[in-house]
């Protein structure tokens, strides 16, 4: 994008050298000890960056540790089946991230001889890797002088620069990247970017603690709590999805999702709610801008009408099956009922 087309609203009067000095002094005392910061392995850092997309740090940490135990390197991940990968990812949501991570591992093994590329252009060519992720791996794994802008840094920079345009527009995003680039040191990008990230997470949060902020003298925001500006969110759409529950001889019928949770197993879809049954389970979960009601109805055990993408799974083996969290919770509830509502056939 040609950013010269737009008047960029950033605080060009910031003394970058002094800003970095006080930022790093604060970081040495207050920076977070995160497992992916203890390594320069591009694989480990790439895994963390994929997991951290749309997911909080505290949620990611146990998943990250278990993932690295199961798939410690690109070779192991490339050799794993999609089912194994989705099973390890379940609970994190946004499963395209797991598929892209596996696809990236296979590309690294097949086209790069098992070595992760250092070129930003080559990194950005990998599946699911955009500007932020490519720059983050370049900075954190290779200490390249690359700016990064994620949610915490975006919030911090919008306040420091008193950015008066929405940060979720092309113009707003480019303003933040320009500001991040202006503050970037020529050396030591790994620590600098980590420090910006932690300051945004720990001090300049949704309710900024301005008295505790080490860079408050560089901040020109008149009302930090009102920044960053974002476009109005789309209204939440309500949706009900109907699924069946069928048990036969210690097995439960599941079907493989072909859309939202592609490759995972879930309770079989129903075209509509059965007229003669009441739901045996109702729960809700969010998905993008939807609030979805999961309604599960008793379903007669399928015989000749069983679809090709449906299978019977032993109940005692469900822990090894990749299941979306809402469906796993529904199954756990239904299978723990003292008096099953669906006859075992």
Coordinates of C-alpha atoms in Angstrom, one line a residue:
X1 CA 0.0 0.0 0.0
X2 CA 1.2 3.5 -0.8
X3 CA 1.0 5.1 2.7
X4 CA 2.0 8.5 1.2
X5 CA -1.5 8.9 0.0
X6 CA -2.8 9.4 3.5
X7 CA -1.9 12.1 6.1
X8 CA -0.6 9.8 8.9
X9 CA -1.7 11.0 12.3
X10 CA 1.3 9.9 14.4
X11 CA 3.3 11.7 17.0
X12 CA 6.5 12.5 15.0
X13 CA 7.9 14.5 17.9
X14 CA 8.7 11.4 20.0
X15 CA 12.3 11.1 20.9
X16 CA 12.8 7.5 19.8
X17 CA 16.1 7.0 21.6
X18 CA 14.8 8.2 25.0
X19 CA 11.5 6.3 24.4
X20 CA 13.4 3.0 23.9
X21 CA 15.7 3.6 26.8
X22 CA 12.9 4.0 29.4
X23 CA 11.0 1.2 27.8
X24 CA 13.8 -1.3 28.1
X25 CA 14.6 -0.2 31.7
X26 CA 11.0 -1.0 32.6
X27 CA 11.0 -4.3 30.6
X28 CA 14.1 -5.6 32.4
X29 CA 12.2 -5.3 35.7
X30 CA 8.7 -6.1 34.6
X31 CA 8.8 -8.2 31.4
X32 CA 6.8 -11.5 31.4
X33 CA 8.6 -14.8 31.5
X34 CA 6.8 -16.7 28.6
X35 CA 8.0 -20.1 27.4
X36 CA 8.4 -19.1 23.8
X37 CA 10.8 -16.3 24.9
X38 CA 13.3 -18.8 26.2
X39 CA 14.2 -20.0 22.7
X40 CA 15.3 -18.7 19.3
X41 CA 13.9 -21.7 17.5
X42 CA 11.8 -20.4 14.6
X43 CA 9.5 -23.4 14.9
X44 CA 8.7 -22.9 18.5
X45 CA 8.1 -19.2 17.9
X46 CA 5.9 -19.8 14.9
X47 CA 3.8 -22.2 16.9
X48 CA 3.4 -19.6 19.6
X49 CA 2.4 -16.9 17.1
X50 CA -0.2 -19.1 15.5
X51 CA -1.7 -20.0 18.9
X52 CA -1.7 -16.4 20.1
X53 CA -3.9 -15.3 17.1
X54 CA -7.3 -14.6 18.7
X55 CA -6.3 -16.3 21.9
X56 CA -5.2 -15.0 25.3
X57 CA -1.7 -15.7 26.6
X58 CA -2.8 -17.5 29.7
X59 CA -5.0 -19.8 27.6
X60 CA -2.2 -20.5 25.1
X61 CA 0.6 -21.5 27.6
X62 CA -0.6 -25.0 28.5
X63 CA -1.6 -25.8 24.9
X64 CA 1.8 -24.6 23.7
X65 CA 3.7 -26.8 26.2
X66 CA 1.7 -29.9 25.3
X67 CA 2.0 -29.1 21.5
X68 CA 5.8 -28.8 21.8
X69 CA 5.9 -32.1 23.7
X70 CA 3.8 -33.9 21.0
X71 CA 5.2 -32.1 17.9
X72 CA 8.7 -30.8 18.9
X73 CA 9.8 -29.8 15.4
X74 CA 8.8 -29.3 11.8
X75 CA 9.6 -32.9 10.9
X76 CA 7.3 -34.3 13.5
X77 CA 4.5 -32.0 12.7
X78 CA 4.8 -32.6 9.0
X79 CA 4.6 -36.4 9.5
X80 CA 1.5 -36.1 11.8
X81 CA -2.0 -36.7 10.4
X82 CA -4.6 -34.0 10.2
X83 CA -6.6 -35.9 12.8
X84 CA -3.7 -35.8 15.3
X85 CA -3.1 -32.1 14.7
X86 CA -6.7 -31.1 15.1
X87 CA -7.0 -33.3 18.3
X88 CA -4.0 -31.5 19.8
X89 CA -5.5 -28.1 18.8
X90 CA -9.1 -28.7 20.1
X91 CA -10.1 -26.1 22.6
X92 CA -8.2 -23.3 21.0
X93 CA -10.7 -22.7 18.2
X94 CA -10.1 -21.2 14.8
X95 CA -8.9 -24.5 13.5
X96 CA -7.6 -23.2 10.2
X97 CA -4.6 -22.1 12.2
X98 CA -3.8 -25.7 13.0
X99 CA -4.2 -26.8 9.4
X100 CA -2.0 -23.9 8.2
X101 CA 0.6 -24.8 10.8
X102 CA 0.7 -28.4 9.6
X103 CA 0.8 -27.2 5.9
X104 CA 3.7 -24.9 6.7
X105 CA 5.6 -27.7 8.4
X106 CA 5.2 -29.9 5.2
X107 CA 6.4 -27.0 3.0
X108 CA 9.4 -26.4 5.2
X109 CA 10.4 -30.1 5.0
X110 CA 9.6 -30.5 1.3
X111 CA 10.8 -27.2 -0.2
X112 CA 13.3 -25.8 2.3
X113 CA 15.1 -28.9 3.5
X114 CA 13.8 -28.6 7.0
X115 CA 15.3 -25.2 7.5
X116 CA 13.0 -22.2 8.2
X117 CA 13.7 -19.3 5.8
X118 CA 15.0 -16.0 7.1
X119 CA 13.7 -13.8 4.2
X120 CA 10.6 -11.9 5.1
X121 CA 9.2 -12.5 1.6
X122 CA 9.7 -16.3 2.0
X123 CA 8.2 -16.3 5.4
X124 CA 5.1 -14.5 4.2
X125 CA 4.6 -17.0 1.4
X126 CA 3.9 -19.7 4.1
X127 CA 0.2 -20.7 4.7
X128 CA -1.6 -18.5 7.2
X129 CA 1.4 -16.2 7.6
X130 CA 0.7 -12.5 7.2
X131 CA 2.6 -9.3 7.8
X132 CA 2.5 -9.5 11.6
X133 CA 3.4 -13.2 12.0
X134 CA 6.2 -12.9 9.4
X135 CA 7.7 -9.9 11.2
X136 CA 7.2 -11.5 14.6
X137 CA 9.2 -14.6 13.6
X138 CA 11.9 -12.5 11.9
X139 CA 12.3 -10.4 15.1
X140 CA 11.9 -13.0 17.8
X141 CA 13.7 -15.9 16.1
X142 CA 16.4 -14.1 14.1
X143 CA 16.5 -10.7 15.9
X144 CA 15.9 -8.9 12.5
X145 CA 15.0 -5.3 12.7
X146 CA 11.3 -5.8 11.9
X147 CA 8.4 -3.9 13.6
X148 CA 5.5 -5.9 14.9
X149 CA 2.0 -4.6 15.6
X150 CA -0.5 -6.9 17.5
X151 CA -3.4 -6.0 19.7
X152 CA -1.4 -4.8 22.7
X153 CA 1.1 -2.8 20.7
X154 CA -1.6 -1.3 18.6
X155 CA -3.4 0.0 21.7
X156 CA -0.2 1.4 23.1
X157 CA 0.9 3.1 19.9
X158 CA -2.6 4.6 19.2
X159 CA -2.4 6.3 22.6
X160 CA 1.2 7.4 22.4
X161 CA 0.6 8.9 19.0
X162 CA -3.0 10.1 19.8
X163 CA -4.2 8.4 16.7
X164 CA -7.6 9.8 15.9
X165 CA -8.7 7.4 13.1
X166 CA -10.0 3.8 13.6
X167 CA -7.1 1.3 13.9
X168 CA -9.1 -1.4 12.1
X169 CA -9.1 0.5 8.8
X170 CA -6.3 0.4 6.2
X171 CA -5.3 3.9 7.0
X172 CA -5.3 3.2 10.7
X173 CA -3.3 0.0 10.4
X174 CA -0.6 1.7 8.2
X175 CA -0.4 4.6 10.7
X176 CA 0.4 2.1 13.5
X177 CA 3.0 0.2 11.4
X178 CA 4.7 3.5 10.5
X179 CA 4.8 4.5 14.2
X180 CA 6.2 1.1 15.2
X181 CA 8.8 1.4 12.4
X182 CA 9.8 4.9 13.6
X183 CA 10.4 3.6 17.2
X184 CA 12.3 0.5 16.1
X185 CA 16.0 0.2 16.9
X186 CA 18.4 -0.9 14.2
X187 CA 19.5 -3.7 16.6
X188 CA 17.8 -5.6 19.4
X189 CA 14.3 -5.8 17.8
X190 CA 13.6 -9.0 19.8
X191 CA 13.7 -7.3 23.2
X192 CA 12.2 -4.0 21.9
X193 CA 9.1 -5.7 20.4
X194 CA 8.7 -7.9 23.5
X195 CA 8.9 -4.8 25.7
X196 CA 6.2 -2.9 23.7
X197 CA 4.0 -6.0 23.8
X198 CA 4.3 -6.3 27.6
X199 CA 3.8 -2.6 28.3
X200 CA 0.6 -2.8 26.3
X201 CA -0.5 -5.9 28.1
X202 CA 0.4 -5.0 31.6
X203 CA 0.2 -1.2 31.9
X204 CA -1.5 0.2 28.8
X205 CA -4.5 -2.1 28.9
X206 CA -8.2 -1.5 28.3
X207 CA -8.0 0.6 31.5
X208 CA -4.6 2.3 31.2
X209 CA -2.5 2.8 34.3
X210 CA -0.9 6.1 33.2
X211 CA 0.9 6.9 36.5
X212 CA 2.8 3.6 36.2
X213 CA 3.6 4.0 32.5
X214 CA 7.4 4.5 31.9
X215 CA 6.7 6.3 28.6
X216 CA 4.0 8.6 29.8
X217 CA 6.2 11.7 29.1
X218 CA 6.2 10.6 25.4
X219 CA 2.4 10.1 25.2
X220 CA 0.3 12.9 23.8
X221 CA -3.1 11.3 24.2
X222 CA -5.5 13.7 25.9
X223 CA -7.9 10.9 26.8
X224 CA -6.0 7.6 26.7
X225 CA -9.1 5.6 27.9
X226 CA -11.0 6.6 24.7
X227 CA -8.3 5.2 22.4
X228 CA -7.9 3.3 20.3
X229 CA -10.8 4.2 18.0
X230 CA -12.4 1.2 16.2
X231 CA -15.2 0.9 13.7
X232 CA -18.6 -0.1 15.1
X233 CA -18.9 -3.8 15.5
X234 CA -21.5 -5.7 13.5
X235 CA -24.5 -6.7 15.6
X236 CA -24.4 -10.2 17.1
X237 CA -26.5 -12.6 15.0
X238 CA -28.4 -15.4 16.8
X239 CA -28.5 -18.8 15.3
X240 CA -29.7 -22.3 16.4
X241 CA -28.1 -25.5 15.1
X242 CA -29.8 -28.8 15.5
X243 CA -27.9 -32.1 16.1
X244 CA -28.8 -35.6 16.9
X245 CA -27.6 -37.9 19.7
X246 CA -27.6 -41.7 19.1
X247 CA -26.0 -44.4 21.2
X248 CA -25.7 -48.1 20.2
X249 CA -23.9 -50.9 22.1
X250 CA -21.5 -48.5 23.8
X251 CA -20.8 -46.4 20.7
X252 CA -22.0 -43.0 19.7
X253 CA -22.7 -41.8 16.2
X254 CA -20.6 -38.8 14.9
X255 CA -20.1 -37.1 11.6
X256 CA -17.1 -35.4 10.1
X257 CA -17.6 -31.7 9.7
X258 CA -17.2 -30.4 6.2
X259 CA -17.3 -26.6 6.9
X260 CA -16.6 -24.7 10.1
X261 CA -14.7 -27.5 11.9
X262 CA -13.5 -29.3 8.8
X263 CA -11.9 -32.6 9.6
X264 CA -13.2 -32.7 13.1
X265 CA -16.0 -35.0 14.4
X266 CA -19.3 -33.7 15.9
X267 CA -22.8 -34.8 16.6
X268 CA -24.8 -35.4 13.4
X269 CA -26.5 -32.4 11.9
X270 CA -30.3 -32.4 11.6
X271 CA -32.0 -30.4 8.9
X272 CA -34.6 -29.1 11.5
X273 CA -35.8 -29.8 15.0
X274 CA -37.7 -33.0 15.2
X275 CA -41.4 -32.3 15.8
X276 CA -42.0 -35.1 18.3
X277 CA -38.9 -34.7 20.5
X278 CA -37.7 -32.1 23.0
X279 CA -33.9 -31.3 23.1
X280 CA -31.9 -33.4 25.6
X281 CA -29.2 -30.7 25.7
X282 CA -29.1 -27.0 25.0
X283 CA -26.0 -24.8 25.2
X284 CA -24.6 -21.6 23.7
X285 CA -21.2 -20.6 22.3
X286 CA -19.9 -17.7 20.3
X287 CA -18.5 -17.9 16.8
X288 CA -17.2 -14.7 15.1
X289 CA -20.2 -12.4 15.1
X290 CA -22.7 -15.1 16.0
X291 CA -24.2 -16.5 19.2
X292 CA -25.0 -20.0 18.4
X293 CA -27.5 -22.2 20.3
X294 CA -26.6 -25.9 20.1
X295 CA -29.7 -28.0 20.5
X296 CA -29.3 -31.8 20.7
X297 CA -32.2 -34.1 20.1
X298 CA -32.5 -37.9 20.6
X299 CA -32.0 -39.6 17.2
X300 CA -32.8 -43.1 16.2
X301 CA -29.7 -45.2 15.6
X302 CA -28.9 -45.0 11.9
X303 CA -29.0 -48.2 9.9
X304 CA -29.0 -48.3 6.2
X305 CA -29.5 -44.6 6.1
X306 CA -26.2 -43.8 7.7
X307 CA -24.3 -41.3 5.7
X308 CA -20.8 -42.0 4.3
X309 CA -19.2 -39.2 6.5
X310 CA -20.8 -40.6 9.7
X311 CA -19.1 -43.2 11.9
X312 CA -19.8 -45.0 15.2
X313 CA -17.1 -44.4 17.9
X314 CA -16.6 -46.3 21.1
X315 CA -17.6 -44.0 24.0
X316 CA -14.5 -44.9 25.9
X317 CA -12.3 -43.8 23.0
X318 CA -13.8 -40.3 22.5
X319 CA -10.9 -38.6 24.3
X320 CA -8.7 -39.4 21.3
X321 CA -11.1 -38.0 18.7
X322 CA -10.8 -34.4 17.6
X323 CA -14.1 -32.8 18.7
X324 CA -15.1 -29.1 18.8
X325 CA -15.4 -28.0 22.4
X326 CA -19.1 -27.3 22.3
X327 CA -19.8 -30.8 21.0
X328 CA -17.4 -32.4 23.5
X329 CA -19.1 -30.6 26.4
X330 CA -22.5 -31.7 25.1
X331 CA -21.4 -35.4 24.8
X332 CA -19.8 -35.3 28.3
X333 CA -23.1 -34.0 29.7
X334 CA -25.3 -36.5 27.8
X335 CA -23.1 -39.5 28.5
X336 CA -22.9 -38.7 32.2
X337 CA -26.7 -38.6 32.6
X338 CA -27.8 -41.2 35.2
X339 CA -30.8 -42.2 33.1
X340 CA -30.0 -41.8 29.4
X341 CA -32.7 -40.1 27.4
X342 CA -31.8 -42.1 24.3
X343 CA -32.1 -45.8 24.4
X344 CA -29.0 -47.9 23.9
X345 CA -29.7 -50.1 20.9

